[in-house]
Coordinates of C-alpha atoms in Angstrom, one line a residue:
X1 CA -15.2 33.3 93.7
X2 CA -12.3 35.9 93.8
X3 CA -10.4 37.2 90.8
X4 CA -7.3 35.2 91.8
X5 CA -9.3 31.9 91.7
X6 CA -10.8 32.8 88.3
X7 CA -7.4 33.3 86.7
X8 CA -5.6 30.5 88.5
X9 CA -5.9 28.1 85.6
X10 CA -3.6 30.3 83.7
X11 CA -0.8 30.1 86.1
X12 CA -0.8 26.3 86.5
X13 CA 2.5 24.6 85.7
X14 CA 3.0 23.1 82.2
X15 CA 0.8 25.7 80.5
X16 CA 2.3 28.3 78.1
X17 CA 1.9 31.8 79.4
X18 CA 1.8 34.9 77.2
X19 CA 4.5 37.5 78.0
X20 CA 5.2 40.8 76.6
X21 CA 8.2 40.6 74.1
X22 CA 10.7 43.3 74.3
X23 CA 12.0 44.8 71.0
X24 CA 15.4 43.2 69.7
X25 CA 18.3 45.3 69.2
X26 CA 19.7 44.1 65.6
X27 CA 22.5 45.5 63.8
X28 CA 21.4 47.4 60.5
X29 CA 24.4 45.9 58.6
X30 CA 22.9 42.5 59.4
X31 CA 19.5 43.4 58.0
X32 CA 21.1 44.8 54.9
X33 CA 23.0 41.6 54.5
X34 CA 19.7 39.5 54.8
X35 CA 18.0 41.7 52.2
X36 CA 21.0 41.3 49.8
X37 CA 21.1 37.4 50.4
X38 CA 17.3 37.4 49.6
X39 CA 17.8 39.2 46.3
X40 CA 20.6 36.8 45.3
X41 CA 18.5 33.8 46.3
X42 CA 15.5 35.0 44.0
X43 CA 17.8 35.7 41.2
X44 CA 19.4 32.2 41.4
X45 CA 16.0 30.6 41.5
X46 CA 14.9 32.6 38.5
X47 CA 17.9 31.6 36.6
X48 CA 17.4 27.9 37.5
X49 CA 13.7 28.3 36.4
X50 CA 14.6 29.8 33.0
X51 CA 17.3 27.1 32.5
X52 CA 15.0 24.3 33.3
X53 CA 12.4 25.8 30.9
X54 CA 14.9 26.0 28.2
X55 CA 16.0 22.5 28.5
X56 CA 12.4 21.3 28.7
X57 CA 11.6 23.2 25.4
X58 CA 14.6 21.7 23.8
X59 CA 13.6 18.3 24.8
X60 CA 10.1 18.7 23.5
X61 CA 11.2 20.2 20.3
X62 CA 13.5 17.2 19.7
X63 CA 10.8 14.8 20.7
X64 CA 8.2 16.3 18.4
X65 CA 10.7 16.5 15.5
X66 CA 11.4 12.7 16.0
X67 CA 7.7 12.1 16.3
X68 CA 7.0 13.9 13.1
X69 CA 9.8 12.0 11.3
X70 CA 8.4 8.7 12.8
X71 CA 4.8 9.5 11.7
X72 CA 5.9 10.7 8.3
X73 CA 7.8 7.4 7.9
X74 CA 4.7 5.7 8.5
X75 CA 2.7 7.1 5.6
X76 CA 1.9 10.5 3.9
X77 CA -1.5 11.3 3.0
X78 CA -3.3 14.6 2.3
X79 CA -6.0 16.0 4.5
X80 CA -7.1 19.1 2.5
X81 CA -4.6 21.7 3.8
X82 CA -3.9 23.4 0.7
X83 CA -2.0 20.5 -1.0
X84 CA 0.7 20.4 1.7
X85 CA 1.0 16.6 2.6
X86 CA 0.2 15.7 6.2
X87 CA 1.2 12.6 8.1
X88 CA -1.3 9.8 8.4
X89 CA -0.9 9.7 12.2
X90 CA -1.8 13.4 12.5
X91 CA -4.7 12.7 10.3
X92 CA -5.8 9.7 12.4
X93 CA -5.3 11.8 15.5
X94 CA -7.3 14.6 14.0
X95 CA -10.2 12.2 13.5
X96 CA -10.0 10.9 17.1
X97 CA -13.7 11.5 17.4
X98 CA -15.2 8.3 16.3
X99 CA -17.4 9.0 13.2
X100 CA -17.5 5.3 12.2
X101 CA -20.9 3.8 12.3
X102 CA -19.5 0.5 13.5
X103 CA -20.1 -0.3 17.3
X104 CA -17.1 -1.1 19.5
X105 CA -15.1 -4.1 18.4
X106 CA -15.9 -6.5 21.1
X107 CA -19.3 -5.1 22.2
X108 CA -21.3 -7.3 19.9
X109 CA -21.7 -11.0 21.2
X110 CA -22.5 -13.1 18.1
X111 CA -23.3 -16.7 18.2
X112 CA -20.4 -17.5 15.7
X113 CA -16.8 -16.7 16.4
X114 CA -17.2 -13.7 14.2
X115 CA -17.6 -10.0 15.1
X116 CA -19.3 -7.9 12.5
X117 CA -20.0 -4.3 12.5
X118 CA -21.8 -3.0 9.5
X119 CA -18.6 -4.2 7.9
X120 CA -15.8 -6.2 9.7
X121 CA -14.6 -9.8 10.6
X122 CA -11.5 -11.6 12.1
X123 CA -9.2 -14.7 11.4
X124 CA -5.7 -16.1 11.7
X125 CA -3.8 -19.3 10.8
X126 CA -0.9 -21.3 12.0
X127 CA 0.7 -22.9 8.9
X128 CA 2.4 -26.2 9.4
X129 CA 6.0 -26.1 8.4
X130 CA 7.2 -28.1 5.4
X131 CA 10.5 -29.8 5.5
X132 CA 11.1 -29.2 1.8
X133 CA 14.2 -27.2 1.3
X134 CA 14.1 -24.1 -0.7
X135 CA 15.1 -24.6 -4.3
X136 CA 15.4 -22.7 -7.5
X137 CA 14.7 -23.8 -11.0
X138 CA 16.6 -26.8 -12.1
X139 CA 19.3 -26.2 -14.9
X140 CA 17.6 -28.9 -16.9
X141 CA 14.4 -26.8 -16.9
X142 CA 16.0 -23.5 -17.7
X143 CA 13.4 -21.1 -18.8
X144 CA 13.9 -18.7 -21.8
X145 CA 13.7 -15.9 -19.3
X146 CA 16.7 -17.3 -17.4
X147 CA 18.5 -17.6 -20.5
X148 CA 17.8 -14.1 -21.3
X149 CA 19.1 -12.8 -18.0
X150 CA 22.1 -15.0 -18.2
X151 CA 22.9 -13.4 -21.5
X152 CA 22.3 -9.9 -20.1
X153 CA 24.1 -10.6 -17.0
X154 CA 24.3 -8.4 -13.9
X155 CA 24.3 -5.2 -15.7
X156 CA 26.4 -6.8 -18.4
X157 CA 26.9 -5.1 -21.7
X158 CA 26.1 -8.1 -24.0
X159 CA 23.9 -6.6 -26.9
X160 CA 22.1 -10.0 -27.4
X161 CA 19.4 -9.2 -24.8
X162 CA 16.3 -11.2 -25.1
X163 CA 13.7 -8.6 -23.9
X164 CA 12.2 -6.5 -26.6
X165 CA 9.6 -3.8 -26.9
X166 CA 6.2 -4.7 -27.9
X167 CA 3.7 -1.8 -27.4
X168 CA 3.4 1.5 -25.5
X169 CA -0.1 3.0 -24.5
X170 CA -0.8 6.6 -23.6
X171 CA -0.1 10.1 -24.9
X172 CA 3.3 11.4 -25.7
X173 CA 2.7 15.0 -24.4
X174 CA 5.1 16.4 -21.9
X175 CA 2.4 18.0 -20.1
X176 CA 0.7 15.2 -18.2
X177 CA -2.7 15.6 -16.6
X178 CA -3.0 14.4 -12.9
X179 CA -6.1 12.3 -14.0
X180 CA -4.1 10.4 -16.6
X181 CA -1.4 9.1 -14.2
X182 CA -1.6 5.2 -14.0
X183 CA -2.1 4.0 -10.5
X184 CA -2.4 0.2 -10.8
X185 CA -1.8 -2.6 -13.4
X186 CA -3.1 -6.1 -13.3
X187 CA -3.3 -9.1 -15.5
X188 CA -6.3 -11.6 -15.3
X189 CA -5.5 -15.2 -14.4
X190 CA -5.2 -16.3 -18.0
X191 CA -3.1 -13.3 -19.1
X192 CA -5.5 -12.5 -22.1
X193 CA -6.7 -9.2 -20.3
X194 CA -4.8 -6.5 -18.8
X195 CA -6.5 -3.7 -16.6
X196 CA -5.1 -0.4 -15.7
X197 CA -6.5 2.2 -13.3
X198 CA -5.7 5.8 -13.2
X199 CA -6.0 8.8 -10.9
X200 CA -9.1 9.9 -12.8
X201 CA -11.1 6.9 -11.5
X202 CA -11.0 5.1 -15.0
X203 CA -10.5 1.5 -15.6
X204 CA -9.0 0.6 -19.1
X205 CA -8.9 -3.0 -20.2
X206 CA -6.6 -4.3 -22.8
X207 CA -7.2 -7.7 -24.7
X208 CA -4.4 -9.8 -26.2
X209 CA -4.9 -10.0 -30.0
X210 CA -6.3 -13.4 -30.7
X211 CA -4.2 -13.5 -34.0
X212 CA -1.0 -13.0 -31.9
X213 CA -1.3 -16.2 -30.1
X214 CA -0.4 -18.0 -33.3
X215 CA 2.4 -15.7 -34.0
X216 CA 5.0 -15.9 -31.1
X217 CA 6.8 -12.7 -32.3
X218 CA 3.5 -10.7 -31.8
X219 CA 2.1 -12.4 -28.8
X220 CA 2.7 -9.4 -26.7
X221 CA 0.2 -7.1 -28.7
X222 CA -2.8 -5.9 -26.7
X223 CA -5.6 -3.5 -27.8
X224 CA -8.2 -1.7 -26.0
X225 CA -11.0 -3.9 -25.0
X226 CA -13.2 -1.8 -22.8
X227 CA -13.0 1.6 -21.0
X228 CA -15.4 2.7 -18.1
X229 CA -15.5 5.1 -15.2
X230 CA -15.2 3.2 -12.1
X231 CA -15.2 5.8 -9.4
X232 CA -16.2 9.4 -9.1
X233 CA -14.9 12.1 -6.8
X234 CA -17.0 12.3 -3.5
X235 CA -17.1 14.4 -0.5
X236 CA -17.5 13.2 3.2
X237 CA -19.5 15.9 4.7
X238 CA -19.2 14.5 8.2
X239 CA -15.4 14.9 8.2
X240 CA -15.1 17.6 5.5
X241 CA -12.8 15.6 3.5
X242 CA -12.7 15.0 -0.3
X243 CA -12.7 11.5 -1.5
X244 CA -10.4 11.2 -4.6
X245 CA -11.5 9.0 -7.5
X246 CA -8.1 7.5 -7.9
X247 CA -8.2 3.7 -8.3
X248 CA -5.8 2.2 -5.7
X249 CA -6.1 -1.4 -6.7
X250 CA -7.6 -3.8 -9.2
X251 CA -8.0 -7.6 -8.7
X252 CA -9.5 -10.0 -11.1
X253 CA -11.7 -12.9 -10.0
X254 CA -11.2 -16.3 -11.5
X255 CA -13.2 -16.7 -14.6
X256 CA -16.3 -19.1 -14.3
X257 CA -18.4 -18.4 -17.4
X258 CA -18.2 -16.1 -20.4
X259 CA -18.1 -13.0 -18.4
X260 CA -15.2 -11.6 -16.5
X261 CA -15.4 -10.0 -13.0
X262 CA -13.0 -7.7 -11.2
X263 CA -12.8 -5.6 -8.0
X264 CA -11.7 -2.0 -8.1
X265 CA -11.3 0.3 -5.2
X266 CA -10.5 3.9 -4.3
X267 CA -9.8 5.2 -0.9
X268 CA -13.3 4.3 0.6
X269 CA -15.5 2.3 -1.8
X270 CA -15.0 -1.1 -3.5
X271 CA -16.9 -2.0 -6.6
X272 CA -17.4 -5.4 -8.3
X273 CA -17.7 -5.1 -12.1
X274 CA -18.9 -7.5 -14.6
X275 CA -17.3 -7.4 -18.0
X276 CA -19.4 -9.2 -20.6
X277 CA -19.7 -9.2 -24.5
X278 CA -22.9 -8.8 -26.5
X279 CA -22.9 -9.5 -30.3
X280 CA -26.7 -10.3 -30.7
X281 CA -30.0 -8.2 -30.1
X282 CA -33.5 -9.4 -29.9
X283 CA -36.0 -8.3 -32.6
X284 CA -39.7 -9.0 -33.4
X285 CA -41.5 -7.6 -30.4
X286 CA -45.3 -7.7 -30.5
X287 CA -45.9 -4.3 -29.3
X288 CA -43.0 -2.6 -30.9
X289 CA -42.5 -1.7 -34.7
X290 CA -39.2 -2.0 -36.3
X291 CA -38.8 1.8 -36.3
X292 CA -39.2 1.8 -32.6
X293 CA -42.9 3.1 -32.5
X294 CA -45.2 1.2 -30.2
X295 CA -48.3 -0.4 -31.6
X296 CA -51.8 -0.2 -30.3
X297 CA -52.6 -3.5 -28.4
X298 CA -56.0 -3.4 -29.9
X299 CA -54.7 -3.7 -33.4
X300 CA -52.6 -6.8 -32.5
X301 CA -54.1 -9.9 -34.1
X302 CA -51.1 -12.2 -34.2
X303 CA -48.2 -12.9 -32.0
X304 CA -44.6 -12.9 -33.1
X305 CA -41.8 -14.8 -31.6
X306 CA -38.9 -12.5 -30.9
X307 CA -35.6 -13.5 -32.6
X308 CA -32.0 -12.7 -32.0
X309 CA -30.2 -10.7 -34.8
X310 CA -26.4 -10.4 -35.0
X311 CA -24.9 -7.0 -34.2
X312 CA -21.4 -5.5 -33.9
X313 CA -19.6 -6.7 -30.8
X314 CA -20.1 -4.6 -27.8
X315 CA -18.3 -4.9 -24.5
X316 CA -20.4 -3.8 -21.4
X317 CA -19.0 -3.0 -17.9
X318 CA -21.8 -3.0 -15.3
X319 CA -21.4 -2.6 -11.5
X320 CA -22.8 -5.7 -9.7
X321 CA -22.0 -4.9 -6.1
X322 CA -20.8 -1.7 -4.3
X323 CA -19.2 -2.2 -0.9
X324 CA -19.0 1.0 0.9
X325 CA -19.1 2.7 4.4
X326 CA -16.9 -0.1 5.9
X327 CA -13.4 1.7 6.2
X328 CA -12.7 4.8 8.3
X329 CA -9.2 5.1 6.9
X330 CA -7.8 4.9 3.3
X331 CA -8.1 1.5 1.6
X332 CA -4.5 0.2 0.4
X333 CA -5.2 -3.3 -0.5
X334 CA -7.8 -5.8 -1.7
X335 CA -7.2 -9.5 -2.2
X336 CA -9.6 -12.3 -3.6
X337 CA -9.7 -15.5 -1.6
X338 CA -8.8 -18.9 -3.2
X339 CA -12.3 -20.0 -2.3
X340 CA -13.6 -17.5 -4.9
X341 CA -16.4 -16.4 -2.5
X342 CA -14.6 -14.1 -0.1
X343 CA -12.2 -11.2 -0.3
X344 CA -10.4 -8.9 2.1
X345 CA -9.9 -5.1 2.1
X346 CA -7.2 -3.3 4.2
X347 CA -6.9 0.3 5.3
X348 CA -4.2 1.8 7.5
X349 CA -5.5 0.3 10.7
X350 CA -8.0 -2.4 9.9
X351 CA -8.7 -5.5 7.6
X352 CA -12.2 -6.5 6.8
X353 CA -13.5 -9.6 5.3
X354 CA -16.3 -9.5 2.7
X355 CA -18.5 -12.0 0.9
X356 CA -18.8 -11.2 -2.8
X357 CA -22.7 -11.6 -2.6
X358 CA -23.1 -9.5 0.6
X359 CA -22.4 -5.8 0.2
X360 CA -24.0 -4.4 3.4
X361 CA -22.1 -6.3 6.0
X362 CA -18.4 -7.3 6.5
X363 CA -16.4 -8.8 9.3
X364 CA -13.3 -7.1 10.9
X365 CA -10.6 -9.6 11.2
X366 CA -7.7 -7.4 12.2
X367 CA -7.8 -4.1 14.2
X368 CA -4.5 -2.5 15.2
X369 CA -6.0 0.8 16.2
X370 CA -4.8 1.8 19.8
X371 CA -7.2 3.0 22.4
X372 CA -5.1 6.2 22.6
X373 CA -4.1 7.4 19.2
X374 CA -1.1 9.0 20.8
X375 CA 0.2 5.5 21.0
X376 CA 0.0 4.7 17.3
X377 CA 3.4 3.4 16.1
X378 CA 2.6 1.6 12.9
X379 CA 0.0 1.3 10.1
X380 CA -0.8 -1.6 7.7
X381 CA 0.6 -1.0 4.3
X382 CA -0.4 -4.1 2.3
X383 CA -2.4 -7.4 2.7
X384 CA -2.9 -10.5 0.7
X385 CA -4.6 -14.0 0.8
X386 CA -2.6 -17.2 0.4
X387 CA -3.1 -18.4 -3.3
X388 CA -4.1 -21.9 -2.1
X389 CA -5.0 -22.0 1.5
X390 CA -8.4 -19.8 2.0
X391 CA -7.8 -19.6 5.7
X392 CA -4.4 -18.0 5.5
X393 CA -3.5 -14.3 4.9
X394 CA -0.6 -11.9 5.5
X395 CA -0.3 -8.2 6.2
X396 CA 2.7 -5.9 6.3
X397 CA 3.4 -2.8 8.4
X398 CA 5.2 0.4 8.2
X399 CA 7.9 -1.0 10.8
X400 CA 9.0 -3.6 8.3
X401 CA 7.2 -6.5 9.8
X402 CA 5.1 -9.1 8.1
X403 CA 2.4 -11.0 10.1
X404 CA 0.8 -14.3 8.8
X405 CA -2.7 -15.0 10.3
X406 CA -4.8 -18.1 10.3
X407 CA -8.6 -17.8 10.5
X408 CA -8.9 -21.4 11.7
X409 CA -7.1 -20.6 14.9
X410 CA -9.1 -17.5 15.6
X411 CA -11.8 -15.4 14.0
X412 CA -10.1 -12.3 15.2
X413 CA -6.7 -12.1 14.0
X414 CA -5.1 -9.3 16.1
X415 CA -2.8 -12.0 17.3
X416 CA -0.7 -13.4 14.5
X417 CA 0.4 -16.8 13.9
X418 CA 3.8 -16.0 12.5
X419 CA 5.9 -12.8 12.6
X420 CA 8.5 -12.3 9.9
X421 CA 11.0 -9.7 10.9
X422 CA 14.7 -9.1 10.0
X423 CA 16.8 -8.0 12.8
X424 CA 18.1 -4.5 12.3
X425 CA 21.9 -4.0 11.6
X426 CA 23.1 -1.4 14.2
X427 CA 25.9 -0.4 11.8
X428 CA 23.2 0.7 9.2
X429 CA 21.1 2.6 11.7
X430 CA 20.4 6.0 10.6
X431 CA 17.7 8.9 10.6
X432 CA 16.0 7.2 7.6
X433 CA 16.0 3.7 8.9
X434 CA 12.4 3.6 9.9
X435 CA 11.2 5.3 6.7
X436 CA 13.1 3.0 4.3
X437 CA 12.2 -0.2 6.1
X438 CA 8.5 0.4 5.7
X439 CA 7.1 -2.3 3.4
X440 CA 5.2 -1.0 0.4
X441 CA 4.1 -4.3 -1.3
X442 CA 3.8 -8.0 -0.2
X443 CA 3.0 -10.9 -2.6
X444 CA 2.8 -14.7 -2.2
X445 CA 4.6 -16.8 -4.7
X446 CA 2.2 -18.8 -7.1
X447 CA 3.3 -21.9 -5.2
X448 CA 2.4 -20.3 -1.8
X449 CA 5.7 -21.3 -0.3
X450 CA 7.4 -17.9 -0.3
X451 CA 6.6 -14.3 0.4
X452 CA 8.0 -11.2 -1.4
X453 CA 8.2 -7.9 0.2
X454 CA 9.4 -4.6 -1.3
X455 CA 10.8 -1.8 0.9
X456 CA 12.4 1.3 -0.3
X457 CA 15.7 0.0 -1.3
X458 CA 15.5 -3.7 -1.7
X459 CA 13.2 -6.8 -2.4
X460 CA 13.2 -9.8 0.2
X461 CA 12.1 -13.3 -0.2
X462 CA 10.8 -14.9 2.8
X463 CA 10.3 -18.8 3.4
X464 CA 7.1 -19.3 5.3
X465 CA 8.9 -21.9 7.4
X466 CA 11.6 -19.4 8.6
X467 CA 10.5 -16.2 10.4
X468 CA 13.8 -15.0 11.6
X469 CA 15.4 -13.5 8.4
X470 CA 14.7 -13.7 4.6
X471 CA 16.2 -16.3 2.6
X472 CA 17.0 -13.9 -0.4
X473 CA 17.7 -10.1 -0.3
X474 CA 18.1 -8.2 -3.6
X475 CA 19.3 -4.6 -3.6
X476 CA 17.1 -2.6 -6.1
X477 CA 18.9 0.9 -6.0
X478 CA 21.4 0.8 -3.1
X479 CA 23.2 3.7 -4.9
X480 CA 20.4 5.9 -3.6
X481 CA 21.4 5.5 0.1
X482 CA 23.7 8.4 -0.2
X483 CA 20.9 10.5 -1.7
X484 CA 18.3 9.7 1.2
X485 CA 18.5 13.3 2.5
X486 CA 17.5 14.9 -0.9
X487 CA 14.9 12.2 -1.4
X488 CA 13.4 13.0 2.0
X489 CA 13.2 16.6 1.1
X490 CA 11.3 16.0 -2.2
X491 CA 9.1 13.3 -0.5
X492 CA 10.4 10.7 -3.1
X493 CA 11.5 8.6 0.0
X494 CA 7.8 7.9 0.5
X495 CA 7.1 6.5 -2.9
X496 CA 5.4 3.0 -2.8
X497 CA 7.1 0.5 -5.3
X498 CA 5.3 -2.7 -6.1
X499 CA 6.8 -6.1 -7.0
X500 CA 5.7 -9.2 -8.9
X501 CA 6.7 -12.8 -9.7
X502 CA 6.9 -14.4 -13.0
X503 CA 4.9 -17.5 -13.8
X504 CA 7.0 -20.1 -12.2
X505 CA 8.4 -18.0 -9.2
X506 CA 11.9 -18.2 -10.6
X507 CA 12.2 -14.5 -11.4
X508 CA 11.0 -11.2 -9.6
X509 CA 10.6 -7.7 -10.9
X510 CA 10.2 -4.3 -9.4
X511 CA 10.5 -0.8 -10.5
X512 CA 13.0 2.1 -9.8
X513 CA 13.6 5.8 -10.8
X514 CA 14.5 7.1 -14.2
X515 CA 12.0 4.7 -15.7
X516 CA 14.2 1.8 -14.7
X517 CA 13.0 -1.6 -13.8
X518 CA 15.0 -4.4 -12.2
X519 CA 14.7 -8.2 -12.8
X520 CA 16.3 -10.8 -10.4
X521 CA 16.7 -14.4 -11.4
X522 CA 16.5 -16.5 -8.3
X523 CA 18.0 -19.6 -9.5
X524 CA 21.1 -18.1 -11.1
X525 CA 21.6 -15.1 -8.9
X526 CA 21.8 -12.8 -11.8
X527 CA 20.0 -9.4 -12.3
X528 CA 19.4 -6.9 -15.0
X529 CA 18.4 -3.4 -15.1
X530 CA 16.2 -2.2 -18.1
X531 CA 14.6 1.1 -19.2
X532 CA 11.1 1.8 -20.4
X533 CA 11.6 4.7 -22.8
X534 CA 10.2 5.9 -26.0
X535 CA 13.6 5.9 -27.4
X536 CA 13.5 2.0 -27.4
X537 CA 9.9 1.9 -28.7
X538 CA 10.6 0.6 -32.2
X539 CA 8.7 -2.6 -32.9
X540 CA 10.5 -5.5 -31.3
X541 CA 13.5 -3.5 -30.6
X542 CA 16.0 -5.2 -28.1
X543 CA 16.4 -3.4 -24.7
X544 CA 19.9 -2.9 -23.6
X545 CA 20.9 -3.4 -19.9
X546 CA 21.6 -0.1 -18.1
X547 CA 24.1 0.6 -15.5
X548 CA 24.3 3.4 -12.8
X549 CA 27.6 4.9 -12.0
X550 CA 28.0 5.8 -8.4
X551 CA 31.3 7.8 -8.7
X552 CA 34.7 8.0 -10.3
X553 CA 35.2 7.7 -13.9
X554 CA 31.9 6.9 -15.8
X555 CA 31.9 4.5 -18.7
X556 CA 30.1 5.4 -21.9
X557 CA 27.2 3.2 -21.4
X558 CA 26.7 4.2 -17.8
X559 CA 24.5 6.9 -16.2
X560 CA 25.5 8.9 -13.2
X561 CA 23.4 8.7 -10.1
X562 CA 23.3 12.5 -10.1
X563 CA 21.6 12.4 -13.4
X564 CA 18.7 10.2 -12.4
X565 CA 15.2 11.8 -12.9
X566 CA 13.2 11.1 -9.8
X567 CA 10.1 12.4 -11.5
X568 CA 10.2 9.4 -13.8
X569 CA 9.6 6.3 -11.8
X570 CA 8.1 3.0 -12.3
X571 CA 5.8 2.2 -9.3
X572 CA 3.4 -0.4 -10.9
X573 CA 4.5 -3.6 -12.6
X574 CA 2.6 -6.8 -13.7
X575 CA 3.9 -10.0 -15.2
X576 CA 1.9 -12.4 -17.5
X577 CA 0.9 -15.5 -15.5
X578 CA 1.7 -18.0 -18.3
X579 CA 4.2 -16.2 -20.6
X580 CA 7.2 -13.9 -20.5
X581 CA 5.2 -10.7 -21.2
X582 CA 5.5 -7.9 -18.7
X583 CA 3.7 -4.5 -18.2
X584 CA 5.1 -1.4 -16.6
X585 CA 3.5 1.9 -15.9
X586 CA 5.5 5.1 -16.4
X587 CA 3.5 8.0 -15.3
X588 CA 0.7 8.0 -18.0
X589 CA 2.3 5.5 -20.3
X590 CA 1.8 1.7 -20.2
X591 CA 4.8 -0.2 -21.7
X592 CA 4.5 -3.7 -22.7
X593 CA 7.6 -5.8 -23.3
X594 CA 8.0 -9.5 -24.4
X595 CA 10.9 -11.9 -24.4
X596 CA 12.2 -12.1 -27.9
X597 CA 12.2 -15.7 -29.3
X598 CA 14.9 -16.6 -31.8

């Protein structure tokens, strides 16, 4: 085969043939133009890249600032960074590694409709709506408290105020030790005992003087009944976190015998305490002499019957149960059920149900922890059982919502039965709206018909039959709305104020700054501002109503809003369940006031 035949396939039609390219004759000016255009294009691309990066950085900076504010509004807690408060969500994100010893929520398949993981349960309830209309106290049944508030008026200047000073407990020193700051106050169900807890882990119980019951003018006198150390500081070696001894909550159990029982909790551990009296001691042992020496059993020839001898009254506080290792996050609430057998404990993301006789297992009934902690938008701030229905409980959140759950409907109450939420007014929307809408306390009325919630600026009363809006709203210190920026700077905007009902649910009380506390009469729509001060600590001295001036010319009996001391605050209050006796805590002092009887 010839060379022409071998190369013939390259010359067939339709096939590309390689040809030698001749050099192009290009104008040098055109080449210079192309190079210049290339440099300009590179500069433009670089400029756009820098501009895009700057815009992206600004957007992320704004996002993180809003994110920080939102998380700070949820809750502030310390995580051991030199005393600088950090945000709970950051702390929760930091603890993203699951160090809890509980297995995954729904991994266990139990025969009963409960899930338990070394400590957790679930429940919810739809309450049947009642057709009874909301009503206040009848004028024919006007309580002495209502008469007192009517005379005091809404900040009125009538000097014939019926609330008077009874007692003050605590040191007068200006230098207050951190451990002496009162962190909770609670009356028992009869009102004869009053318990306080402090940041040092101590519980102090005061008893109403028996003689004062027959002397109405002195019925508000309480003396120390028992003092004991409830919690000690601990250290979580797994998370390298210090667990404070501070008492977060105290709850009394209904009395069933001569002894009293109460629950106390710090951030991680709940304890059941028995408070009992002993005024007799046994004597006449067979193997023990009167001086305490033991006898030789071989010398004992007769048997003696031990007898009980009277002794000075001694009050003993002994721990009966310790409920631990159930909460990954800080406990903020405990509530005893009306069945007197169970209670709930709530932390930032979970609610557990306990039996009082079982301390090594609990049931998780609510869990709002998201799968991705970056999606966390709210935390649980308070929880409480219904006073009469053992299957019903509520919990509030940092977004200003209250969820009612029924354990009859579901053992796992992640899905609520009712949601109480007030629509936000767009006109009042501000940078601090999410912070001040966080609910710090929630309380059922004694009748169980109403709910009371406390946010930063107001107290709201909710009817369980109406979820859309509260039936009553009381402004506690609306004059502070213009001071929110400075309150944010000094972290006072994150203070958690509590609230309480009086015995017949006709009056509510809550604290404020400058050692002020507010009372609101629901039936007569009247309120009064009173002050807990040692200047008014003379026996049975009458408290004068206080008024705050927000601007303009200030009257003689008014105090300017700029003069308020935000370091003096009343966060914890309690009302005697049967009488008009109140207890308010101011830093390390406990003030007891009673209504003066004419």
